Amino acid sequence: MSRENKDTAAEFLQQFPIFQDLSPEELKQVEDIAISRSIHKKTVIFSEGTEKEAVFFIRTGIVKAFKTDENGHEQIVSFLKTGDMFPHTGFFNAHPYPATAEAITPVELIAIPVRLFERLMLNTPTIAIKIMRVLGDKIRELQDKLQVLSGQDVRNRVLSFLLMLAEQHGQPSGHKIIINLPMTHQEFANSIGTTRETANRLLNQLTKENLLEVDRKQIIIRDLQALKHLRDT
């Protein structure tokens, strides 16, 4: 990695909670083992069940993480964007990758090899402590999401998922919220655990009510407050 790329990597990595409190010396050690990668659209970054070799940090682009059931159906775990780290448990166990990660746009990321990072943590325990704190927060966040989604009917899961996308990926444009996420209707359905037909029907209903605009490249929420009201009633 060139000196310029190292500087860029250091500045980027320090934005992550797990690295924010590192001293310049600690950050330099992380920087020295970091690898920059460019990933083409539709490229699988790693596959579910393969040996875990690295943890990734997204500079630009969008990645989907999904699991595949015994019938070959996708169950989308999450959409990952700029500033996300994945997989979240990668530094702390020897288990294979828990899901498949695929770039759905061109992606620039930084990879940190697990074995090199484990060696670094042994030499600098403060780094390990900071990462464990972040993982604890992430576990609580995922538990809250699971509790919300599992306790709702399909209509409310659609509304909750749209609101979550708006919060995590939305860009305000006047009174609208634009979600630039190239997601198929099947991927949308997989994300909330329903069929494509059901997801299409509910999205079409929201579109007819002038609350949404939907195509393959983006979702536009025309009235965020109305969606929140529908979810809460």
Short mmCIF file of C-alpha atoms in Angstrom, two decimals:
data_model
loop_
_atom_site.label_atom_id
_atom_site.label_comp_id
_atom_site.label_asym_id
_atom_site.label_seq_id
_atom_site.Cartn_x
_atom_site.Cartn_y
_atom_site.Cartn_z
CA MET A 1 0.00 0.00 0.00
CA SER A 2 1.46 3.38 -0.97
CA ARG A 3 2.06 6.14 1.56
CA GLU A 4 -0.88 8.08 0.09
CA ASN A 5 -3.19 5.08 0.35
CA LYS A 6 -2.00 4.42 3.89
CA ASP A 7 -2.88 7.96 4.92
CA THR A 8 -6.30 7.60 3.32
CA ALA A 9 -6.83 4.24 5.03
CA ALA A 10 -5.85 5.64 8.42
CA GLU A 11 -8.22 8.59 8.12
CA PHE A 12 -11.04 6.31 7.01
CA LEU A 13 -10.53 3.63 9.65
CA GLN A 14 -10.40 6.17 12.45
CA GLN A 15 -14.03 7.04 11.65
CA PHE A 16 -15.14 3.62 12.93
CA PRO A 17 -16.07 3.41 16.62
CA ILE A 18 -13.67 0.51 17.16
CA PHE A 19 -10.75 2.67 16.03
CA GLN A 20 -11.80 6.15 17.18
CA ASP A 21 -10.02 5.93 20.52
CA LEU A 22 -6.81 4.39 19.25
CA SER A 23 -3.61 6.26 19.84
CA PRO A 24 -1.63 7.28 16.74
CA GLU A 25 0.75 4.39 17.42
CA GLU A 26 -2.11 1.85 17.65
CA LEU A 27 -3.74 3.20 14.49
CA LYS A 28 -0.42 2.95 12.66
CA GLN A 29 -0.23 -0.75 13.57
CA VAL A 30 -3.72 -1.33 12.14
CA GLU A 31 -2.85 0.68 9.05
CA ASP A 32 0.22 -1.44 8.40
CA ILE A 33 -1.84 -4.65 7.98
CA ALA A 34 -4.74 -3.07 6.04
CA ILE A 35 -5.29 -3.95 2.37
CA SER A 36 -7.29 -1.80 -0.09
CA ARG A 37 -9.53 -3.67 -2.54
CA SER A 38 -11.77 -2.68 -5.46
CA ILE A 39 -14.76 -4.98 -6.03
CA HIS A 40 -16.84 -5.11 -9.21
CA LYS A 41 -20.65 -5.13 -9.11
CA LYS A 42 -22.17 -8.62 -8.65
CA THR A 43 -18.88 -9.97 -7.27
CA VAL A 44 -19.06 -12.28 -4.25
CA ILE A 45 -16.66 -11.00 -1.61
CA PHE A 46 -16.94 -14.16 0.45
CA SER A 47 -19.32 -17.12 0.60
CA GLU A 48 -21.27 -18.53 3.51
CA GLY A 49 -19.41 -21.41 5.12
CA THR A 50 -15.94 -20.61 3.74
CA GLU A 51 -12.93 -20.00 5.95
CA LYS A 52 -12.91 -16.55 7.47
CA GLU A 53 -9.82 -14.74 6.30
CA ALA A 54 -10.52 -11.03 6.75
CA VAL A 55 -12.87 -8.40 8.12
CA PHE A 56 -13.96 -5.68 5.68
CA PHE A 57 -14.66 -1.96 5.95
CA ILE A 58 -16.66 -0.30 3.15
CA ARG A 59 -15.28 2.96 1.78
CA THR A 60 -17.85 3.31 -1.01
CA GLY A 61 -20.63 1.17 -2.44
CA ILE A 62 -23.29 -1.23 -1.19
CA VAL A 63 -22.96 -4.89 -0.20
CA LYS A 64 -25.75 -7.33 0.56
CA ALA A 65 -25.26 -10.10 3.10
CA PHE A 66 -27.51 -13.12 2.70
CA LYS A 67 -27.93 -16.71 3.80
CA THR A 68 -29.22 -19.55 1.61
CA ASP A 69 -31.70 -22.12 2.91
CA GLU A 70 -31.83 -25.81 1.96
CA ASN A 71 -34.07 -25.00 -1.01
CA GLY A 72 -31.63 -22.45 -2.38
CA HIS A 73 -33.71 -19.42 -1.39
CA GLU A 74 -31.96 -16.26 -0.26
CA GLN A 75 -32.66 -14.74 3.14
CA ILE A 76 -31.13 -11.29 3.17
CA VAL A 77 -29.46 -10.47 6.47
CA SER A 78 -28.58 -6.85 5.78
CA PHE A 79 -27.57 -4.23 3.25
CA LEU A 80 -24.19 -2.75 4.09
CA LYS A 81 -23.09 0.71 3.01
CA THR A 82 -20.22 3.16 3.26
CA GLY A 83 -18.88 3.17 6.82
CA ASP A 84 -20.03 -0.38 7.67
CA MET A 85 -17.84 -3.21 8.95
CA PHE A 86 -18.56 -6.86 8.13
CA PRO A 87 -18.77 -9.57 9.32
CA HIS A 88 -19.23 -8.10 12.79
CA THR A 89 -17.96 -11.16 14.68
CA GLY A 90 -15.02 -11.72 12.35
CA PHE A 91 -12.24 -10.84 14.75
CA PHE A 92 -13.33 -13.07 17.61
CA ASN A 93 -14.02 -16.62 16.48
CA ALA A 94 -12.72 -19.25 14.11
CA HIS A 95 -16.12 -20.05 12.61
CA PRO A 96 -16.60 -19.79 8.83
CA TYR A 97 -18.28 -16.76 7.28
CA PRO A 98 -21.88 -16.79 8.57
CA ALA A 99 -23.38 -15.43 5.33
CA THR A 100 -22.49 -14.63 1.74
CA ALA A 101 -21.48 -11.04 0.94
CA GLU A 102 -22.01 -9.75 -2.60
CA ALA A 103 -21.34 -6.29 -4.04
CA ILE A 104 -24.52 -4.88 -5.58
CA THR A 105 -22.67 -1.76 -6.75
CA PRO A 106 -18.95 -1.24 -7.41
CA VAL A 107 -17.32 -1.27 -3.97
CA GLU A 108 -14.12 0.12 -2.52
CA LEU A 109 -13.17 -1.44 0.79
CA ILE A 110 -10.36 -2.12 3.21
CA ALA A 111 -9.65 -5.69 4.29
CA ILE A 112 -7.90 -6.51 7.56
CA PRO A 113 -6.65 -10.12 7.73
CA VAL A 114 -8.01 -11.88 10.80
CA ARG A 115 -4.82 -13.69 11.78
CA LEU A 116 -2.68 -10.56 11.55
CA PHE A 117 -5.23 -8.62 13.58
CA GLU A 118 -5.43 -11.33 16.24
CA ARG A 119 -1.66 -11.11 16.61
CA LEU A 120 -1.96 -7.34 16.92
CA MET A 121 -4.62 -7.66 19.63
CA LEU A 122 -2.44 -10.04 21.61
CA ASN A 123 0.31 -7.47 21.51
CA THR A 124 -2.04 -4.53 22.22
CA PRO A 125 -4.99 -5.68 24.43
CA THR A 126 -6.58 -2.20 24.48
CA ILE A 127 -7.58 -2.68 20.83
CA ALA A 128 -9.40 -5.92 21.71
CA ILE A 129 -11.30 -4.25 24.56
CA LYS A 130 -12.55 -1.42 22.32
CA ILE A 131 -13.76 -3.85 19.65
CA MET A 132 -15.62 -6.01 22.17
CA ARG A 133 -17.52 -2.96 23.38
CA VAL A 134 -18.62 -2.15 19.82
CA LEU A 135 -19.72 -5.73 19.19
CA GLY A 136 -21.83 -5.65 22.33
CA ASP A 137 -23.65 -2.59 21.03
CA LYS A 138 -24.17 -4.26 17.62
CA ILE A 139 -25.64 -7.37 19.22
CA ARG A 140 -28.16 -5.25 21.11
CA GLU A 141 -29.07 -3.42 17.89
CA LEU A 142 -29.67 -6.70 16.04
CA GLN A 143 -31.71 -8.08 18.92
CA ASP A 144 -33.93 -4.99 18.86
CA LYS A 145 -34.40 -5.32 15.08
CA LEU A 146 -35.30 -9.01 15.38
CA GLN A 147 -37.78 -8.32 18.16
CA VAL A 148 -39.49 -5.60 16.16
CA LEU A 149 -39.73 -7.59 12.92
CA SER A 150 -40.72 -10.93 14.46
CA GLY A 151 -43.59 -9.37 16.39
CA GLN A 152 -45.26 -7.71 13.40
CA ASP A 153 -47.51 -8.81 10.57
CA VAL A 154 -46.21 -8.56 7.01
CA ARG A 155 -47.69 -5.10 6.38
CA ASN A 156 -45.98 -3.63 9.41
CA ARG A 157 -42.73 -5.43 8.55
CA VAL A 158 -42.82 -3.70 5.17
CA LEU A 159 -43.39 -0.33 6.81
CA SER A 160 -40.70 -0.89 9.45
CA PHE A 161 -38.20 -2.02 6.82
CA LEU A 162 -38.92 1.04 4.66
CA LEU A 163 -38.42 3.31 7.66
CA MET A 164 -35.18 1.54 8.54
CA LEU A 165 -33.93 1.97 4.96
CA ALA A 166 -34.87 5.65 5.12
CA GLU A 167 -32.87 6.08 8.33
CA GLN A 168 -29.81 4.14 7.18
CA HIS A 169 -29.69 4.92 3.44
CA GLY A 170 -32.10 7.82 2.86
CA GLN A 171 -31.10 11.19 1.44
CA PRO A 172 -33.52 14.11 1.95
CA SER A 173 -34.61 15.90 -1.21
CA GLY A 174 -37.17 18.56 -0.43
CA HIS A 175 -40.08 16.79 1.27
CA LYS A 176 -39.02 13.40 -0.11
CA ILE A 177 -36.54 10.78 1.11
CA ILE A 178 -34.55 9.12 -1.66
CA ILE A 179 -33.13 5.66 -0.95
CA ASN A 180 -30.52 4.85 -3.60
CA LEU A 181 -30.42 1.11 -3.17
CA PRO A 182 -30.54 -1.16 -6.25
CA MET A 183 -32.81 -3.80 -4.71
CA THR A 184 -35.08 -6.19 -6.60
CA HIS A 185 -38.57 -6.94 -5.31
CA GLN A 186 -37.34 -10.45 -4.47
CA GLU A 187 -34.50 -9.03 -2.37
CA PHE A 188 -36.97 -6.71 -0.65
CA ALA A 189 -39.24 -9.68 0.11
CA ASN A 190 -36.29 -11.76 1.37
CA SER A 191 -35.34 -8.97 3.76
CA ILE A 192 -38.66 -9.13 5.59
CA GLY A 193 -39.34 -12.86 5.29
CA THR A 194 -42.26 -12.88 2.86
CA THR A 195 -43.02 -13.78 -0.75
CA ARG A 196 -42.29 -11.52 -3.71
CA GLU A 197 -45.99 -11.45 -4.58
CA THR A 198 -46.92 -10.20 -1.11
CA ALA A 199 -44.16 -7.60 -1.11
CA ASN A 200 -45.22 -6.40 -4.59
CA ARG A 201 -48.84 -6.11 -3.51
CA LEU A 202 -48.01 -4.04 -0.44
CA LEU A 203 -45.51 -1.82 -2.29
CA ASN A 204 -48.04 -1.24 -5.09
CA GLN A 205 -50.65 -0.32 -2.51
CA LEU A 206 -48.33 2.27 -0.94
CA THR A 207 -47.51 3.59 -4.40
CA LYS A 208 -51.21 3.99 -5.25
CA GLU A 209 -51.64 5.91 -2.01
CA ASN A 210 -48.92 8.29 -3.27
CA LEU A 211 -46.60 7.42 -0.39
CA LEU A 212 -43.86 5.72 -2.44
CA GLU A 213 -42.15 5.64 -5.82
CA VAL A 214 -40.32 2.38 -6.51
CA ASP A 215 -38.02 1.14 -9.25
CA ARG A 216 -35.02 -1.22 -9.44
CA LYS A 217 -32.49 1.47 -8.54
CA GLN A 218 -34.18 3.45 -5.80
CA ILE A 219 -37.12 3.91 -3.48
CA ILE A 220 -38.56 7.37 -2.96
CA ILE A 221 -40.60 7.96 0.18
CA ARG A 222 -42.97 10.80 -0.60
CA ASP A 223 -44.39 11.15 2.93
CA LEU A 224 -42.23 9.84 5.76
CA GLN A 225 -44.60 10.93 8.51
CA ALA A 226 -47.51 9.14 6.84
CA LEU A 227 -45.50 5.90 6.76
CA LYS A 228 -44.68 6.26 10.45
CA HIS A 229 -48.34 6.88 11.21
CA LEU A 230 -49.39 3.76 9.27
CA ARG A 231 -46.86 1.66 11.15
CA ASP A 232 -47.96 2.97 14.55
CA THR A 233 -51.70 2.53 13.99
#
